mmCIF file of C-alpha atoms in Angstrom:
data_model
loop_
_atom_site.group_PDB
_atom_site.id
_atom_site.type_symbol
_atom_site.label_atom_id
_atom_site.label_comp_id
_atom_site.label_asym_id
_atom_site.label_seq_id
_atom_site.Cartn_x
_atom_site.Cartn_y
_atom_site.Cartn_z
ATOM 1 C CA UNK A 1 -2.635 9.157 -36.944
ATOM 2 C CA UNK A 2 -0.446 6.283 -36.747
ATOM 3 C CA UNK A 3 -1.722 2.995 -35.198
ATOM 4 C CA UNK A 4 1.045 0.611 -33.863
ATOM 5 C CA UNK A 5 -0.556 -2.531 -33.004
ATOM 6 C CA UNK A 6 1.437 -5.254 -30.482
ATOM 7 C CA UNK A 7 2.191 -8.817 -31.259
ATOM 8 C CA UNK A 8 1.876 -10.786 -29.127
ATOM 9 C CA UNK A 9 -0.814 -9.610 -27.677
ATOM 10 C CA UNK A 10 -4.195 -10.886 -25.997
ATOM 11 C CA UNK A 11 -4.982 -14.530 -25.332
ATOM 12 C CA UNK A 12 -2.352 -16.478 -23.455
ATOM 13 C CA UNK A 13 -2.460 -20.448 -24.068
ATOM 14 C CA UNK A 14 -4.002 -20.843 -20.519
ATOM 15 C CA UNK A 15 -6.865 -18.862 -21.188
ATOM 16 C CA UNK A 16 -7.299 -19.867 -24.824
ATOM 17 C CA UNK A 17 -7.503 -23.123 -22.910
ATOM 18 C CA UNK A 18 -9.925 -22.090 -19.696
ATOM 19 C CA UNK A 19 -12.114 -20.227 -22.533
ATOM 20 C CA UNK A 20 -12.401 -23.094 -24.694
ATOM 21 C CA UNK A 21 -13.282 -25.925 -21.672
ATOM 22 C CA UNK A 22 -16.049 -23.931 -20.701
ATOM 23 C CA UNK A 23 -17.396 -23.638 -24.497
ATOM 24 C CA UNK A 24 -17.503 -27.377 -24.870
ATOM 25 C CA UNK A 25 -19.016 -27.705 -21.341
ATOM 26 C CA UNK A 26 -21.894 -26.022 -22.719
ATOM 27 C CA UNK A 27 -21.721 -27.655 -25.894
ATOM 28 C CA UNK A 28 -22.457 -30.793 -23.821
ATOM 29 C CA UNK A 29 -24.289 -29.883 -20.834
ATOM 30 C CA UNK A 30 -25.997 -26.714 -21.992
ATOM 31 C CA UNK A 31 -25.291 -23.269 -20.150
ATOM 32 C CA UNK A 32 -26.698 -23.774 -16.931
ATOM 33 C CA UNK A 33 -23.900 -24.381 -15.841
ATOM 34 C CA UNK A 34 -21.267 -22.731 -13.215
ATOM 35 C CA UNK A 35 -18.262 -20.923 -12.589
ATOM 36 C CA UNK A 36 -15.885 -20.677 -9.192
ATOM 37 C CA UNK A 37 -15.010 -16.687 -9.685
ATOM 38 C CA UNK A 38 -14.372 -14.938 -13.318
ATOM 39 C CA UNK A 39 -12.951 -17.492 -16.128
ATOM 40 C CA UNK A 40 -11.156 -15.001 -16.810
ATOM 41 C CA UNK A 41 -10.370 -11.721 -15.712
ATOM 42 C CA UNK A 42 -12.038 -9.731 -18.570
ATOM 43 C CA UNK A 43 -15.587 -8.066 -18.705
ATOM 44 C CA UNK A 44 -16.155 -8.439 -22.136
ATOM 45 C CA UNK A 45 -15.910 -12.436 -21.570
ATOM 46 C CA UNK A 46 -17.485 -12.759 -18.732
ATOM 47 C CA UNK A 47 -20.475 -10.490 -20.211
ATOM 48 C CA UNK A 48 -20.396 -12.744 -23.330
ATOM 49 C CA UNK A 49 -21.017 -16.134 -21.306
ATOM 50 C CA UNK A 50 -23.549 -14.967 -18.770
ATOM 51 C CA UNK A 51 -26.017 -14.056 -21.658
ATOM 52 C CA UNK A 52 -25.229 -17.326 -22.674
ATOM 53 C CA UNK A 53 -26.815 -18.258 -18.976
ATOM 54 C CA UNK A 54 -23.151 -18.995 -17.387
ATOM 55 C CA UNK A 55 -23.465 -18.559 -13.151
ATOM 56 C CA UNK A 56 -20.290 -17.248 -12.147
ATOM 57 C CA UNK A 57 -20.111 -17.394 -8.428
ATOM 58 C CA UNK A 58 -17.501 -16.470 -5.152
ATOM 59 C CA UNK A 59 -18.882 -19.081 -3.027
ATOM 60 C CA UNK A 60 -19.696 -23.009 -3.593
ATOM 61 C CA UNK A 61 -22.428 -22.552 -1.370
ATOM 62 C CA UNK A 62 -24.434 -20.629 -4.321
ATOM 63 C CA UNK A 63 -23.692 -23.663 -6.443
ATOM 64 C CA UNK A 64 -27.418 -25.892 -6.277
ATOM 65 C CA UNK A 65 -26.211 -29.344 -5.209
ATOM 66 C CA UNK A 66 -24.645 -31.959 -8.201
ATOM 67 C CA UNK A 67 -23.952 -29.184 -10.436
ATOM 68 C CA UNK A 68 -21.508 -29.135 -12.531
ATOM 69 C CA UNK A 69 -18.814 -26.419 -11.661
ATOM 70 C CA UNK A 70 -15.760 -25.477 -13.508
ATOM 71 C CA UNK A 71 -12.661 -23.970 -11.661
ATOM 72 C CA UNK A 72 -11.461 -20.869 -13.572
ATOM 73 C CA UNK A 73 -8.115 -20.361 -15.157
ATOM 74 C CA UNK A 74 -6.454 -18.580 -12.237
ATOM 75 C CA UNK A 75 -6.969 -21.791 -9.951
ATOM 76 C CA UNK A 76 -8.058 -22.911 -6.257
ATOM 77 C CA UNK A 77 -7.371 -23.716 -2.863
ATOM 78 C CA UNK A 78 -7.786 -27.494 -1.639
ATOM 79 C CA UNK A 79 -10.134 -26.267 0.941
ATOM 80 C CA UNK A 80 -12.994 -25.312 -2.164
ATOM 81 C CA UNK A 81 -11.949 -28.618 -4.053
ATOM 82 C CA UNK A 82 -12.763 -30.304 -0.595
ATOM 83 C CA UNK A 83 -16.462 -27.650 -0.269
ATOM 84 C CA UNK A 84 -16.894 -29.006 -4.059
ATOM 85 C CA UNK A 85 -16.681 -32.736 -2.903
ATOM 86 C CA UNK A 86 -19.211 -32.620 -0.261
ATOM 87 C CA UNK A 87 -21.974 -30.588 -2.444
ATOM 88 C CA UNK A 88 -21.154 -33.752 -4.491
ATOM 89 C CA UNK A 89 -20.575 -31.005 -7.724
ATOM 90 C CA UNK A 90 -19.331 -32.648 -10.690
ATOM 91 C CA UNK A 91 -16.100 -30.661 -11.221
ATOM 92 C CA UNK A 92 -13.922 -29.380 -14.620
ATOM 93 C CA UNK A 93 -10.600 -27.779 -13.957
ATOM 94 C CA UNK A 94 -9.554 -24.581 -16.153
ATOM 95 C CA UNK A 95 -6.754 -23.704 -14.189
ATOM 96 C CA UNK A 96 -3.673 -22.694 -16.324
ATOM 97 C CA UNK A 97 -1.141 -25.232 -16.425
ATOM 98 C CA UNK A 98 1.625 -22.824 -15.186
ATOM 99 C CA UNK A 99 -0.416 -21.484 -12.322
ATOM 100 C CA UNK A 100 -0.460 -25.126 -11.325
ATOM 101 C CA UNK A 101 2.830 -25.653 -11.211
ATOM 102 C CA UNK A 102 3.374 -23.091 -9.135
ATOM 103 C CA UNK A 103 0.395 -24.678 -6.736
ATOM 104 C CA UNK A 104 2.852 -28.083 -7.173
ATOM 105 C CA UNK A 105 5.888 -25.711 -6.015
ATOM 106 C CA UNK A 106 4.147 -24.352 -3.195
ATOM 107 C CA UNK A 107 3.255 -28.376 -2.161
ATOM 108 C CA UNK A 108 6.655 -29.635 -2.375
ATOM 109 C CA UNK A 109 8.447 -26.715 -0.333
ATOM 110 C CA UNK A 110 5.552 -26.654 2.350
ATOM 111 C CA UNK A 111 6.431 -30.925 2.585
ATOM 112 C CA UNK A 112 10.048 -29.827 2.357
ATOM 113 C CA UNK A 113 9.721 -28.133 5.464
ATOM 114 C CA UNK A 114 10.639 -24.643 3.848
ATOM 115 C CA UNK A 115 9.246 -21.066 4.845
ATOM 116 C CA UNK A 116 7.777 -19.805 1.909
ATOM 117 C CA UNK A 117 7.961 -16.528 0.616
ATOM 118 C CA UNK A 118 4.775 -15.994 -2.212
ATOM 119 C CA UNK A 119 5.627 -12.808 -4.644
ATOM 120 C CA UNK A 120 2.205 -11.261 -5.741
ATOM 121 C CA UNK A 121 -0.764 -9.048 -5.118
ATOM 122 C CA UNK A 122 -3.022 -9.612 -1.742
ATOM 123 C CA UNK A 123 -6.512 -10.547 -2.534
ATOM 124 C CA UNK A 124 -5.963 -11.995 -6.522
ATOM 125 C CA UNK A 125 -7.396 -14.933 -7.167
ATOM 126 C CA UNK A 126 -4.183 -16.864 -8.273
ATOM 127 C CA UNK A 127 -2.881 -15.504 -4.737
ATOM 128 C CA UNK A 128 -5.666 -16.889 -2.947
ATOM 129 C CA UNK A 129 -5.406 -20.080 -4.507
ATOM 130 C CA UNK A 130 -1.804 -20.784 -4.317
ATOM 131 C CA UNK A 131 -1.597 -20.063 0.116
ATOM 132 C CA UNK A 132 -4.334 -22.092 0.189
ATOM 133 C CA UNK A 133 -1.909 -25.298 -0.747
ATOM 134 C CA UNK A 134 -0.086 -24.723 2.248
ATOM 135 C CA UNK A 135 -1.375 -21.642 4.222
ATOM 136 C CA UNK A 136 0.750 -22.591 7.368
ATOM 137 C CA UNK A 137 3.724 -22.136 5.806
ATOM 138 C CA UNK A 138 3.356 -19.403 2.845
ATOM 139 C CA UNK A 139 3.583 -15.779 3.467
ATOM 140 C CA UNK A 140 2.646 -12.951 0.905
ATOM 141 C CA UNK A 141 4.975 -10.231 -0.323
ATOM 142 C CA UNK A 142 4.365 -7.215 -2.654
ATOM 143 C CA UNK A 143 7.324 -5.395 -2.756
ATOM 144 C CA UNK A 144 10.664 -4.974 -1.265
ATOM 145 C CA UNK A 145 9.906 -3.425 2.043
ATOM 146 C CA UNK A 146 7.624 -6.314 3.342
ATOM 147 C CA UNK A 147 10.686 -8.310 2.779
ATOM 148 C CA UNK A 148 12.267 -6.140 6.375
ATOM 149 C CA UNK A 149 8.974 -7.270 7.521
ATOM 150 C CA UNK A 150 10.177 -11.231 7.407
ATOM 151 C CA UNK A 151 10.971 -12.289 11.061
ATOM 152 C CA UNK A 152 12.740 -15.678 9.208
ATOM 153 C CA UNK A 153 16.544 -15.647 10.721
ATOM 154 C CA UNK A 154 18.875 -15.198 7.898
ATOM 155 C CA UNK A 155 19.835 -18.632 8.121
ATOM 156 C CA UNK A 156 16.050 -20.094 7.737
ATOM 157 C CA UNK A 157 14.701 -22.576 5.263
ATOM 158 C CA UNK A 158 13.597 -20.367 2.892
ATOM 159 C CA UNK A 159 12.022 -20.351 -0.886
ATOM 160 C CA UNK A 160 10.144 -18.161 -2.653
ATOM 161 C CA UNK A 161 7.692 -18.329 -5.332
ATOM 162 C CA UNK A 162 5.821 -15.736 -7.915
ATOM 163 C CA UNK A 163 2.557 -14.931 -9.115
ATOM 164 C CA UNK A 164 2.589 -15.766 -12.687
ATOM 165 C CA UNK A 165 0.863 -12.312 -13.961
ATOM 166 C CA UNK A 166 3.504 -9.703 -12.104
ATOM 167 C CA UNK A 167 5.810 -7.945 -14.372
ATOM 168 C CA UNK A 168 9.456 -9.340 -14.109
ATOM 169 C CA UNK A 169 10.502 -5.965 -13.033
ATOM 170 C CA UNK A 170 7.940 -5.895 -10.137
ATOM 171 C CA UNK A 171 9.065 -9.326 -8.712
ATOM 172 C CA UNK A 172 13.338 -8.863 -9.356
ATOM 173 C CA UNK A 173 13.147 -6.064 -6.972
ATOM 174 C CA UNK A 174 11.220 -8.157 -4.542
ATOM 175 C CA UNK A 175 13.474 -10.563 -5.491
ATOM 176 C CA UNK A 176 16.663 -8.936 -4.638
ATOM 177 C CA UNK A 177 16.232 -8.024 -1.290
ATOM 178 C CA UNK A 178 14.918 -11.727 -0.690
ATOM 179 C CA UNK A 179 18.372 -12.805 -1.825
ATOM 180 C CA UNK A 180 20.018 -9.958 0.076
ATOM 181 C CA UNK A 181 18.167 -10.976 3.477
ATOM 182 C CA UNK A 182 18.541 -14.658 2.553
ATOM 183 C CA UNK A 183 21.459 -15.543 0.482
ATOM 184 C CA UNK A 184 20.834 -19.328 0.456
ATOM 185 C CA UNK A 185 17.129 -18.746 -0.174
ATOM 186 C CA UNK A 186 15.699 -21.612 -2.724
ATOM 187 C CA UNK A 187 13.805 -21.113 -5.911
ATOM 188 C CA UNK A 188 11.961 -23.340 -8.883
ATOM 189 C CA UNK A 189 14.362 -24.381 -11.234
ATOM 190 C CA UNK A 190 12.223 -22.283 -14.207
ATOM 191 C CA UNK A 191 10.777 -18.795 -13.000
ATOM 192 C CA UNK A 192 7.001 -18.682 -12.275
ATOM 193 C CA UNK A 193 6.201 -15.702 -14.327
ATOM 194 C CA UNK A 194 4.059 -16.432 -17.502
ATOM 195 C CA UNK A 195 6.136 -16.804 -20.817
ATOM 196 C CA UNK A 196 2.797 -14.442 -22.319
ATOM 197 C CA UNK A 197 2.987 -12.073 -19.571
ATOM 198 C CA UNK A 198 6.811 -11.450 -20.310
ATOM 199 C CA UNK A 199 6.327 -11.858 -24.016
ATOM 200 C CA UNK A 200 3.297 -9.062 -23.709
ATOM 201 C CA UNK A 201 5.614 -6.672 -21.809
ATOM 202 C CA UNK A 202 8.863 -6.840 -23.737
ATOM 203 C CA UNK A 203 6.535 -6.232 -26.882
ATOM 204 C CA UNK A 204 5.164 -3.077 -25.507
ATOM 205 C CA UNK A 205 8.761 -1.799 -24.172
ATOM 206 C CA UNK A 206 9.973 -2.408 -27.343
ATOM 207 C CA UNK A 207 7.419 -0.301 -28.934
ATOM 208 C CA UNK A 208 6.016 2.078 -26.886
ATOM 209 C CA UNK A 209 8.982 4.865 -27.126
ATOM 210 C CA UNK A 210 7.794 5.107 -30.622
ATOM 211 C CA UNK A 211 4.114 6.158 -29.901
ATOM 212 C CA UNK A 212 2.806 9.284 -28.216
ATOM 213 C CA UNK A 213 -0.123 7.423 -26.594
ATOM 214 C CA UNK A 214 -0.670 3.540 -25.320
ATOM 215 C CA UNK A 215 -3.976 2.373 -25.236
ATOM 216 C CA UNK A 216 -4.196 -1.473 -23.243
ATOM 217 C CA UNK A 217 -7.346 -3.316 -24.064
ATOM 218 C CA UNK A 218 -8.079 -5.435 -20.475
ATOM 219 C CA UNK A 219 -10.264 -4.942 -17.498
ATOM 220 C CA UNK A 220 -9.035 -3.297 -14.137
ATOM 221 C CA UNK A 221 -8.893 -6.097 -12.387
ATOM 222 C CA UNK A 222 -6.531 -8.052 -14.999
ATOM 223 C CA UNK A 223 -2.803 -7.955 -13.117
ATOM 224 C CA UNK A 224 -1.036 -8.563 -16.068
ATOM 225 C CA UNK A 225 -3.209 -5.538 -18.055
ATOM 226 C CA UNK A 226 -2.661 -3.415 -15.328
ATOM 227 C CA UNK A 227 0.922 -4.284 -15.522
ATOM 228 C CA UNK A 228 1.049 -3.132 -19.337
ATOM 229 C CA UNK A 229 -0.276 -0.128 -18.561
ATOM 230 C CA UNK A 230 2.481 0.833 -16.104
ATOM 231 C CA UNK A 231 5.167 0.623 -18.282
ATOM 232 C CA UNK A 232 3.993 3.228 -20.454
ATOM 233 C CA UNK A 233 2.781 5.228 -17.449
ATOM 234 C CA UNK A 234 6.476 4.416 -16.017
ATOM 235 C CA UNK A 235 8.455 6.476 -18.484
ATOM 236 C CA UNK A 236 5.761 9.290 -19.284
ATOM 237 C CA UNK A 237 3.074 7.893 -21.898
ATOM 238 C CA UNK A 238 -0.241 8.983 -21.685
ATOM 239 C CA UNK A 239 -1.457 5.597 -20.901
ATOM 240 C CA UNK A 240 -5.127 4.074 -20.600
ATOM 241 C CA UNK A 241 -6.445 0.299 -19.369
ATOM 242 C CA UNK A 242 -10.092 0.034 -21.300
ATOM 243 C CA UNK A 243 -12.391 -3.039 -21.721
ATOM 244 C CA UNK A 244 -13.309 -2.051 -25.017
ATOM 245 C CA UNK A 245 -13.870 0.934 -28.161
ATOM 246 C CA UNK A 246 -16.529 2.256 -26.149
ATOM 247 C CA UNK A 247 -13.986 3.377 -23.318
ATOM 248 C CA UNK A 248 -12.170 5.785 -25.926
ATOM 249 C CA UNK A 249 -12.363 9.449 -25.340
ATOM 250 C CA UNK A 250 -11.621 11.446 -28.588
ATOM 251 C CA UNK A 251 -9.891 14.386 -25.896
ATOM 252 C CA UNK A 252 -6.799 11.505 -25.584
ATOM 253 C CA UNK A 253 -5.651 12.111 -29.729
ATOM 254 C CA UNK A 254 -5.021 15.012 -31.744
ATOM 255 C CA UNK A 255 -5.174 13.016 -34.732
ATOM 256 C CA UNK A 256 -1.463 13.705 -35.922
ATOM 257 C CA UNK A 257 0.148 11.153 -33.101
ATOM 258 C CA UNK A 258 1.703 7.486 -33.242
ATOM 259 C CA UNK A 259 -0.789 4.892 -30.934
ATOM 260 C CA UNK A 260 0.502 1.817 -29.618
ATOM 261 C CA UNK A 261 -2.282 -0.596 -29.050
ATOM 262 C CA UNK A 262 -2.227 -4.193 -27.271
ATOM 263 C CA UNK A 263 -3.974 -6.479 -25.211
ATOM 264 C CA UNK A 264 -3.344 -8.243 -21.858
ATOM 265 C CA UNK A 265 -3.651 -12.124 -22.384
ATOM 266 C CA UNK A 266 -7.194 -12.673 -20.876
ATOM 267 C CA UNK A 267 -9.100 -9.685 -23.592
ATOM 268 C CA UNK A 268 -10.216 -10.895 -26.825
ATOM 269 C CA UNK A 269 -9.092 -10.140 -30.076
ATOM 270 C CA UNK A 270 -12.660 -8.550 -30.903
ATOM 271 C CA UNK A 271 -11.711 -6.039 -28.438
ATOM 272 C CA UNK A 272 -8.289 -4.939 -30.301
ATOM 273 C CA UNK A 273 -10.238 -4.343 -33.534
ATOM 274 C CA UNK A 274 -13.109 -2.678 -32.476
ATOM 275 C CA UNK A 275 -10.985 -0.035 -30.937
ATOM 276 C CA UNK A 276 -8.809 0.242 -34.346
ATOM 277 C CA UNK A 277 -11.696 0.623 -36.181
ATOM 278 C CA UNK A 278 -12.951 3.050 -33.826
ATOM 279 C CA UNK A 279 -10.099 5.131 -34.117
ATOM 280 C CA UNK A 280 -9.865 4.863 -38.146
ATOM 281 C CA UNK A 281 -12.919 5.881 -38.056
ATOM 282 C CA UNK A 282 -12.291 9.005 -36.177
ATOM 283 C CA UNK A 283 -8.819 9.902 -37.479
ATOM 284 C CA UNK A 284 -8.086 8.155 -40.636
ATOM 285 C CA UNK A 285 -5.361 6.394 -39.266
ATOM 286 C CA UNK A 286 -2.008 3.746 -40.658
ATOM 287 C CA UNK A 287 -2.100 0.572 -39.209
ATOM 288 C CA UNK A 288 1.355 -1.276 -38.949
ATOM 289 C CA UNK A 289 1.332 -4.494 -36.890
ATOM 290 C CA UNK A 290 4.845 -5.453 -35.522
ATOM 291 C CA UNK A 291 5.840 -9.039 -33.958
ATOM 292 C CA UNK A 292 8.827 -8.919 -31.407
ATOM 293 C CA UNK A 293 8.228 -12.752 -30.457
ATOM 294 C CA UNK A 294 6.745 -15.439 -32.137
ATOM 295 C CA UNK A 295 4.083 -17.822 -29.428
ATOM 296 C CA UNK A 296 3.455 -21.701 -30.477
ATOM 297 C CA UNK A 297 1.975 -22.556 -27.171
ATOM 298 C CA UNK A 298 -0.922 -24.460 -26.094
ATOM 299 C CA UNK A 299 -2.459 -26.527 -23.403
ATOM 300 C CA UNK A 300 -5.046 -29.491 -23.873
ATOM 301 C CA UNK A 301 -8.190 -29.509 -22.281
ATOM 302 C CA UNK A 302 -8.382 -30.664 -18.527
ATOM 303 C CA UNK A 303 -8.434 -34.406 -18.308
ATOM 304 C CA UNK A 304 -11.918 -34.967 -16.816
ATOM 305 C CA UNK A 305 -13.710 -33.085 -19.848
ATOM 306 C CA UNK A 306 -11.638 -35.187 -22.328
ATOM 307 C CA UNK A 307 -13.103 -37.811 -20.530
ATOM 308 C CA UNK A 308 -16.927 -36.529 -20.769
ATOM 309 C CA UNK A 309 -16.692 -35.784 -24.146
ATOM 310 C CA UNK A 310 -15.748 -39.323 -25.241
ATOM 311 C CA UNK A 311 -18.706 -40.797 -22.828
ATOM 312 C CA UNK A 312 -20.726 -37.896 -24.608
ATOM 313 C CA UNK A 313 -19.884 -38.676 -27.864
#
């Protein structure tokens, strides 16, 4: 067996980022301590800090009065900054720095007076906390035939926005028939969609005609996992989404094929070389590691916890 392993792969700067805010937050405050939905969307993280004593929680309500309560790296709606205020909870912000700007977008076109036209997946928490900026005047889209949906004349005020996890496939069809239906439609000057998302996906259709199977280390609900997986599925791979070594089924290899392993940008490293191991293990396998893009980015921690840790210090 031949093991081709992605790079880049895993860890994005925002979650490298969202991970690392609520490490010192413990460091300072100890781990009872809480979360506003997944810090990221990955098991094996999420496992890791509850043991630790993390609460991770879907409503404010749950949070106990003057807590303190980070927001996770896919971001939130005013209305729970506004529920956060009046449980008096001393807030951190993880949210990715690009997901923001895309809540700063959505701000600026809703006070613009534009009809805006949200690419993404109904229900994901980036989703959820990008309509809430401006729910009056934002309406979803997943793929090209919600756009004959739109009752906007073809004429109207129009702009449209991405989620920053789809695959730049997924959102240029969407895309297209947003430009055919609205020709003077308005954009963001720089697209929405996550330079590690695209980097992650260009590695893997780069590399993936040369392997027999593709094996994506990230958790079901992780869009831009899910969206690694596809393009293998997309042109025939046997392809599989797992949160970890223990996932892997020895029916998948022969033992005589080429696997292409990465990760989605919220799974850990730890993850990626558990399964290689696993597999070397089982089949004695080569490991070649190939880089299609070199990544330099990274985001400093959220101003109010640069703050605490120089009263803490």
């Amino acid at each position: 067996m031949k093991i081709l392993v992605a790079n880049p792969r895993g860890f994005c700067a925002g979650v490298n980022m969202a991970i690392e805010c609520l490490d010192e937050t413990i460091r300072m405050f100890g781990s009872k301590i809480y979360v506003y939905h997944e810090i990221v969307h990955n098991k094996y993280v999420v496992e890791k800090f509850t043991k630790q004593g993390v609460n991770f929680v879907d409503s404010i309500e749950e949070v106990p009065e003057g807590s303190i309560l980070l927001f996770s790296a896919h971001g939130v709606s005013p209305e729970i900054r506004e529920q956060s205020r009046i449980r008096k909870l001393q807030t951190i912000d993880a949210t990715c720095p690009l997901v923001t700007k895309v809540h700063l977008e959505a701000i600026r076109y809703a006070r613009d007076g534009y009809h805006i036209i949200l690419i993404g997946h109904e229900g994901h928490d980036e989703v959820i906390g990008t309509m809430g900026e401006a729910p009056a005047s934002i309406t979803l889209v997943e793929d090209p035939s919600d756009v004959d949906q739109l009752s906007y004349d073809a004429n109207a005020k129009v702009a449209y926005l991405t989620q920053t996890t789809l695959s730049v496939e997924e959102a240029s069809r969407v895309i297209v028939a947003l430009k055919a239906r609205f020709p003077s439609i308005e954009s963001p000057p720089k697209e929405d969609i996550c330079y590690a998302t695209t980097n992650r996906q260009d590695a893997v259709k780069q590399l993936v005609q040369r392997a027999d199977v593709l094996i994506v280390l990230g958790s079901q609900n992780s869009s831009n996992s899910r969206r690694l997986q596809e393009i293998g599925a997309s042109i025939g791979k046997q392809s599989h989404l797992i949160d970890g070594s223990q996932e892997l089924r020895s029916e998948w290899f022969s033992g005589d094929e080429t696997v292409l392993i990465t990760a989605g940008a919220s799974a850990p490293e730890v993850v990626v070389q558990d399964c290689i191991g696993w597999l070397s293990e089982k089949f004695g396998a080569t490991l070649e590691e190939i880089t299609t893009r070199e990544e330099h980015v990274s985001f400093p921690l959220p101003r109010e916890l640069r703050v605490l840790q120089m009263t803490n210090v």
